[in-house]
Coordinates of C-alpha atoms and ligand atoms in Angstrom, one line a residue:
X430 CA -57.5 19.0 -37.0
X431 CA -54.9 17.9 -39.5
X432 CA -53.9 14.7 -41.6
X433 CA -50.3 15.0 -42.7
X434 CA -49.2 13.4 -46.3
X435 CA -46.0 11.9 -46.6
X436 CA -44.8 11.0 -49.8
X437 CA -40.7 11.3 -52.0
X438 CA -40.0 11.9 -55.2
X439 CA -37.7 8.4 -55.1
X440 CA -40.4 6.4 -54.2
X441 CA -41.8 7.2 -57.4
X442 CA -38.2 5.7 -59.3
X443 CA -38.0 2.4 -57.6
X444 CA -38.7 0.4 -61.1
X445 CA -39.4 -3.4 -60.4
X446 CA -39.6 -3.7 -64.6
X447 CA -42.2 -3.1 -66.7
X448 CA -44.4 -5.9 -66.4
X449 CA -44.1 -5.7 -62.3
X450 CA -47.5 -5.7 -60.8
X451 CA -46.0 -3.1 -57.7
X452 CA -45.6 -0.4 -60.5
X453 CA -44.8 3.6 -59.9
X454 CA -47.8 4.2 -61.5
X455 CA -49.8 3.2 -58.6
X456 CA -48.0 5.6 -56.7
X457 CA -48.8 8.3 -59.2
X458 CA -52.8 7.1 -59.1
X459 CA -52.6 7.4 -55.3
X460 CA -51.2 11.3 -55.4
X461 CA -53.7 11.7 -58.3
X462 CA -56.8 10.6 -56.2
X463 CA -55.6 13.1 -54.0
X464 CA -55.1 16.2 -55.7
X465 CA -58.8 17.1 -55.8
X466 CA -59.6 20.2 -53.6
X467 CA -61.4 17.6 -51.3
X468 CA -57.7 16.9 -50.0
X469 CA -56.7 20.6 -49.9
X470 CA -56.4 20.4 -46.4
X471 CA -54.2 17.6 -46.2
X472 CA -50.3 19.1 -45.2
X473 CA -48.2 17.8 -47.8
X474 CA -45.0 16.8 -46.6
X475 CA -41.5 15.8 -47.9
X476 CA -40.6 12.1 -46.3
X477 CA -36.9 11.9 -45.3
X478 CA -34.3 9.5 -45.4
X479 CA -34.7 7.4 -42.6
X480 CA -32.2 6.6 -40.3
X481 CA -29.7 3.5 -40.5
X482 CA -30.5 3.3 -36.2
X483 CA -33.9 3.0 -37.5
X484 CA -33.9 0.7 -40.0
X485 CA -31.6 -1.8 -37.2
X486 CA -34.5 -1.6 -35.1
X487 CA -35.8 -4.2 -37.1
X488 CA -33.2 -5.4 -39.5
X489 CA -30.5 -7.1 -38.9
X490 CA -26.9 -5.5 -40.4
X491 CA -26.5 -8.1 -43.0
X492 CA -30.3 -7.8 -44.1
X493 CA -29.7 -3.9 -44.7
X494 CA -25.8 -4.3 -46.2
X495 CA -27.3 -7.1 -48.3
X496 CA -30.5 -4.9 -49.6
X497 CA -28.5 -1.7 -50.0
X498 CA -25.1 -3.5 -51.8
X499 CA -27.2 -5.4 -53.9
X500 CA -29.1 -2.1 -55.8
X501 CA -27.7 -2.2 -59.5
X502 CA -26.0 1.4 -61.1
X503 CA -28.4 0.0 -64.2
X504 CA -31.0 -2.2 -64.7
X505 CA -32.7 -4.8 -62.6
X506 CA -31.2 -7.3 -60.1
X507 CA -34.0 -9.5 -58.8
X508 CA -32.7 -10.4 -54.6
X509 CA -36.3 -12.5 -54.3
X510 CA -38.7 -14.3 -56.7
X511 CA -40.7 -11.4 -57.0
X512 CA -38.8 -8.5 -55.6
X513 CA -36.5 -7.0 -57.7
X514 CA -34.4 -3.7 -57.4
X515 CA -33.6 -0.3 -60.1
X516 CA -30.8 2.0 -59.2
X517 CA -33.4 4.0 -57.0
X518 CA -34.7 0.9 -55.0
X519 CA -32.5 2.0 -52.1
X520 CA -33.0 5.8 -51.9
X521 CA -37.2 4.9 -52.4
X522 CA -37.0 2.5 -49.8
X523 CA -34.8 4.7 -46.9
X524 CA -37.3 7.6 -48.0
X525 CA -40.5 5.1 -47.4
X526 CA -39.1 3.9 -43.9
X527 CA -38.6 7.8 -43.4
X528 CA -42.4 8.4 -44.0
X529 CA -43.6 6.3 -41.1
X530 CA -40.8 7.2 -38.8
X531 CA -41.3 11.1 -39.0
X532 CA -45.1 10.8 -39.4
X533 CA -44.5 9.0 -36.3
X534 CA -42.7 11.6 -34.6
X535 CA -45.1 14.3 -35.5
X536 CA -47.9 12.7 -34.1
X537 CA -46.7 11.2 -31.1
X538 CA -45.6 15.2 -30.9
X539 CA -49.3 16.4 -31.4
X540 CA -47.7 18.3 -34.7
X541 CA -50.9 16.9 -36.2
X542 CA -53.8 13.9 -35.4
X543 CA -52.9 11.6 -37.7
X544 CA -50.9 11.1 -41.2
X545 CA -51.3 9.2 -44.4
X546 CA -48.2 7.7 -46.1
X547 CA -48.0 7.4 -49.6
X548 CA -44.7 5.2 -50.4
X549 CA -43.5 1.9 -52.0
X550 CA -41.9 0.0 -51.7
X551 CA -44.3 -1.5 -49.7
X552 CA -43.3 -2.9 -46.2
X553 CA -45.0 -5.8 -44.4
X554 CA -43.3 -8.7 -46.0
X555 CA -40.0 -7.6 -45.4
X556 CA -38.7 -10.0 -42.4
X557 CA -36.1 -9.3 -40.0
X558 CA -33.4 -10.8 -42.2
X559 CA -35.1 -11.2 -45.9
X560 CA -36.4 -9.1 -48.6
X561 CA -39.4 -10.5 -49.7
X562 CA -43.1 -10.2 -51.7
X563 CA -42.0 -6.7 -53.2
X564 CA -40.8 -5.6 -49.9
X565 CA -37.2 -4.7 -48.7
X566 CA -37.7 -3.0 -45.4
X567 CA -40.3 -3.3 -42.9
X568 CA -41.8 0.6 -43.0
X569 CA -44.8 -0.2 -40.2
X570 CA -42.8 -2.7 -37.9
X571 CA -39.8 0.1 -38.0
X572 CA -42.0 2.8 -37.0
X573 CA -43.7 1.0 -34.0
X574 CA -40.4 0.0 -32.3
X575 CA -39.3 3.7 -33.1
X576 CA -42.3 5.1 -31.2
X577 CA -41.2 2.6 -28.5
X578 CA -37.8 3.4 -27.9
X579 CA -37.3 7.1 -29.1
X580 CA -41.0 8.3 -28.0
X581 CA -41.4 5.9 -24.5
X582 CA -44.9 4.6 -25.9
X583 CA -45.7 1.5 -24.0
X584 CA -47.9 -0.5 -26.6
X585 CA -47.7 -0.4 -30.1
X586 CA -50.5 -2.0 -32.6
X587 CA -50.0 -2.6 -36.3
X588 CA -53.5 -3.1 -38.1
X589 CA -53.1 -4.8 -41.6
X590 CA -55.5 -5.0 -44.0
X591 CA -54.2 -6.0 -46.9
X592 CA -55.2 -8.8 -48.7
X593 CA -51.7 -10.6 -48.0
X594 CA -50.8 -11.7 -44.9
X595 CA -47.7 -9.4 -43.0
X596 CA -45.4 -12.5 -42.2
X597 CA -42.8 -9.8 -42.1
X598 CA -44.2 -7.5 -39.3
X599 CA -45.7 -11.0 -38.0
X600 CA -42.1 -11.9 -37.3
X601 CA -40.8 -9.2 -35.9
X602 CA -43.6 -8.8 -33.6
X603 CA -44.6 -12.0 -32.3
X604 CA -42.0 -12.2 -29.1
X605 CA -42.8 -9.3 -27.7
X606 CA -46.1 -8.8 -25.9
X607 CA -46.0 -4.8 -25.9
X608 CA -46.6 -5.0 -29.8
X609 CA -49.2 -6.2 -31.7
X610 CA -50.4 -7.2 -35.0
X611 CA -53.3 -8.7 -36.7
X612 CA -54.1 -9.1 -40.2
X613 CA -56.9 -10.3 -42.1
X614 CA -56.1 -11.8 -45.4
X615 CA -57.5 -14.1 -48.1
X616 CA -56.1 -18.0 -47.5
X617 CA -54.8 -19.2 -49.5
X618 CA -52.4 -16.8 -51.3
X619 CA -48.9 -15.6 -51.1
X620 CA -47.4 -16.0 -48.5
X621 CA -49.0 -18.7 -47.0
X622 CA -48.9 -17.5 -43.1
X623 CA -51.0 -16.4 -41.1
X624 CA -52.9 -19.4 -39.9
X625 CA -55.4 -18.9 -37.3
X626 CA -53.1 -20.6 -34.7
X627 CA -50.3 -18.1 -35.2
X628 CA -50.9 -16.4 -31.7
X629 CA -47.4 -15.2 -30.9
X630 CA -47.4 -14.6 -27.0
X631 CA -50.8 -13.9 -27.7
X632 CA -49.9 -10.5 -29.1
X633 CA -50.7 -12.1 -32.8
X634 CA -54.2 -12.4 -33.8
X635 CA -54.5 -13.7 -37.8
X636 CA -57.8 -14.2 -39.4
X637 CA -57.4 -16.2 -42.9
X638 CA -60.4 -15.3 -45.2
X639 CA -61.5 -17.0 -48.4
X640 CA -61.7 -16.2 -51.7
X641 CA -64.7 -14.4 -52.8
X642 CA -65.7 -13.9 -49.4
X643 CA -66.3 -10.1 -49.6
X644 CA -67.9 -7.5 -47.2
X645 CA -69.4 -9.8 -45.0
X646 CA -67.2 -12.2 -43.6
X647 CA -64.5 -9.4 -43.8
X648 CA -66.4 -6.8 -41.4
X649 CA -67.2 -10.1 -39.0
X650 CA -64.2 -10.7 -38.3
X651 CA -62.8 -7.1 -37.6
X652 CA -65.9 -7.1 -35.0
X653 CA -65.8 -10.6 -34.1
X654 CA -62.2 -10.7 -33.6
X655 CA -59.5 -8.2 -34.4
X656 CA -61.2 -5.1 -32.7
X657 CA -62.3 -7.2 -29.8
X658 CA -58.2 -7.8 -29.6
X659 CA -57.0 -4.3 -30.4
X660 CA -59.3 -3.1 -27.8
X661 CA -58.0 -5.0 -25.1
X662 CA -54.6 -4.4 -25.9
X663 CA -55.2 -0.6 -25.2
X664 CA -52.5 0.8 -27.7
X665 CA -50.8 4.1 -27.3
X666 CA -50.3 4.1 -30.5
X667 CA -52.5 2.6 -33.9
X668 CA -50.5 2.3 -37.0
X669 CA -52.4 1.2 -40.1
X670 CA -50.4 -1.3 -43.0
X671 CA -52.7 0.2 -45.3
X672 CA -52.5 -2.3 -48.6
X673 CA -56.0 -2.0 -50.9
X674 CA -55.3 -5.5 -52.7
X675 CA -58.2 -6.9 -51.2
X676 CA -60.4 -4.5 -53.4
X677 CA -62.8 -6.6 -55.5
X678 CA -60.7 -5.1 -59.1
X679 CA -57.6 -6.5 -57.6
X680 CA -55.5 -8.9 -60.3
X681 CA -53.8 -10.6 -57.7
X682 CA -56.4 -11.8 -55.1
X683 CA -60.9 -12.0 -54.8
X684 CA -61.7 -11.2 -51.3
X685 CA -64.0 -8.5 -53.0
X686 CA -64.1 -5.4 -50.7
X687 CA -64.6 -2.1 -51.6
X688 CA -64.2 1.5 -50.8
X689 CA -67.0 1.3 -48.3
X690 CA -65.7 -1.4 -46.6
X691 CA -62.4 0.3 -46.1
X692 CA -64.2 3.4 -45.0
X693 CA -66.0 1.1 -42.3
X694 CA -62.6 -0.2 -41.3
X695 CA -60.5 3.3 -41.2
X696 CA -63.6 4.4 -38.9
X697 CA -63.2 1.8 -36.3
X698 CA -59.8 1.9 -36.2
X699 CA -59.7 6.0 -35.8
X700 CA -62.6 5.5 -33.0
X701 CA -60.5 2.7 -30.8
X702 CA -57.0 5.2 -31.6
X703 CA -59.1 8.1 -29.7
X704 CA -60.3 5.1 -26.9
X705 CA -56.7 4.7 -26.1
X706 CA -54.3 6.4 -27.9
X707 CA -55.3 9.9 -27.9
X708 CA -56.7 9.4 -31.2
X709 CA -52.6 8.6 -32.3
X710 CA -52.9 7.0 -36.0
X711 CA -50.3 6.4 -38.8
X712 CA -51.5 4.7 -41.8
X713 CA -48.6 3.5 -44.8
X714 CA -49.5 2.4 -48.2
X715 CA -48.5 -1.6 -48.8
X716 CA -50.2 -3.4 -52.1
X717 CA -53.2 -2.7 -53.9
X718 CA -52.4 -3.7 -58.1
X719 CA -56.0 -1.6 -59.6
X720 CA -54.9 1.3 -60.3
X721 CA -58.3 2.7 -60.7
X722 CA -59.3 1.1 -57.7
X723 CA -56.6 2.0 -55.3
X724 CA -57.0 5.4 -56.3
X725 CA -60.7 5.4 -55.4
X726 CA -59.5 3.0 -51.9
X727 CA -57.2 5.5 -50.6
X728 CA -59.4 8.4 -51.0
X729 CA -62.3 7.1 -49.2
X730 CA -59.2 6.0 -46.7
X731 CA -57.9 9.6 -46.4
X732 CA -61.7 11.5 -46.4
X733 CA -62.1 9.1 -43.5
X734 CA -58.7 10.0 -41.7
X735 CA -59.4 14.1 -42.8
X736 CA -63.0 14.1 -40.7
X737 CA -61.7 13.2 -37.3
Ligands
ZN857 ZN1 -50.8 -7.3 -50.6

């Protein structure tokens, strides 16, 4: 059994400033947390650049042209409130994309049972045709319709924990009734979708949380609700937006999880993956601003996805 690690060197150069919450050092606390010999087993791997086809999948030309002609030769150009780009910003996010995509490929090709991708910039806000909320291209939403149209798989689901609702993978989803997302996410809070009664073509199930809700009502409505959901949508493929934000040290939201709770979640996710999908799993990093808690998140994540 193996768990593949994707990760690039650019993803670690993307600099949103210095006092930008979605920092390289999180990055560098994530490969930290898994250096240990724990993780000895995991095959490290070297994400490529992902493919302009790819990124269209999702994107529309001008989105891509605009990101990608907008990334400064110095300094900082801010294309969104809060998303701002360095000189690397374009290479980090091509080689993030490129994460998902080939961790796709080699587990839709039984290279290995599932993978773990450690990138930014993060993906799920990113719309079809707007940067936004720290993200600039949609990494999970590009990797499901990859797996559709290069790999034949019929049914796609994208799981998304973080504690920010994925209007971007939202969009991009919710026309088509072969892909499916739900998120559970603390509401209120950037970026203010994700009602309840955001259905889609009933491919879309959203469950809003409130702050300082913690374990309980977050494990309720995985059972009560999102599993139920996944279940019945029989996937042939489970990919993870794997943001750790919700964590209870997060600065940026209270819905007070913590490690266990995402090692409850990873193992219910991994047991409906082997229900449908041959056990088919492909988790990517989106938010999570502790870095001492992310670090200790994504290690009970991976010891989770390393035990299958
Ligand atoms: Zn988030």
């Amino acid at each position: 059994m193996t768990t593949l690690l994707y990760t690039h060197s650019s993803c670690l150069e993307h600099d949103p400033g210095s006092y930008h919450p979605e920092a390289p050092a999180r990055l560098r606390a994530v490969l930290a947390a898994l250096s240990g010999p724990e993780y000895a087993a995991l095959e490290r791997r070297e994400a490529p650049e992902a493919a302009l086809d790819d990124v269209l999948r999702v994107h529309s030309r001008h989105h891509v042209e605009h990101v990608l002609g907008a990334i400064p030769k110095a300094g900082h150009v801010a294309i969104d409130a809060d998303t701002v780009l360095s000189p690397a910003s374009g290479k980090a996010a091509l080689h993030a994309v490129g994460a998902v995509t080939a961790a796709i490929d080699a587990v839709v090709t039984k290279e290995a049972d599932n993978a773990f991708c450690a990138v930014r910039p993060p993906g799920h806000h990113a719309e079809p045709d707007r940067a936004m909320g720290f993200c600039l291209f949609n990494n999970a939403a590009i990797g499901a319709l990859r797996a559709r149209e290069v790999h034949r798989l019929d049914r796609v689901a994208v799981v998304d924990f973080d504690v920010h609702h994925g209007n971007g993978t939202q969009a991009a989803f919710e026309a088509d009734e072969n892909l499916f997302y739900a998120s559970t996410h603390q509401h209120p809070l950037y970026p203010g979708s994700g009602a309840m009664s955001e259905t889609g073509v009933g491919n879309i199930v959203n469950v809003p949380l409130r702050a300082m809700s913690g374990s309980g009502p977050f494990r309720a409505s995985m059972t009560g609700r999102v599993l139920p959901a996944l279940d019945a949508f029989r996937p042939d493929l489970v990919l993870i937006s794997a943001g750790f934000d919700a964590h209870r040290s997060d600065p940026l939201a209270q819905l007070m999880l913590d490690e266990a709770d995402y090692t409850w979640i990873t193992e219910k996710l991994i047991e409906i993956a082997f229900r449908h999908a041959g056990g088919r799993l492909v988790s990517t990093l989106e938010g999570g601003y502790d870095l001492t808690a992310l670090g200790a998140s994504v290690a009970a994540h991976v010891r989770v996805l390393m035990s299958v």
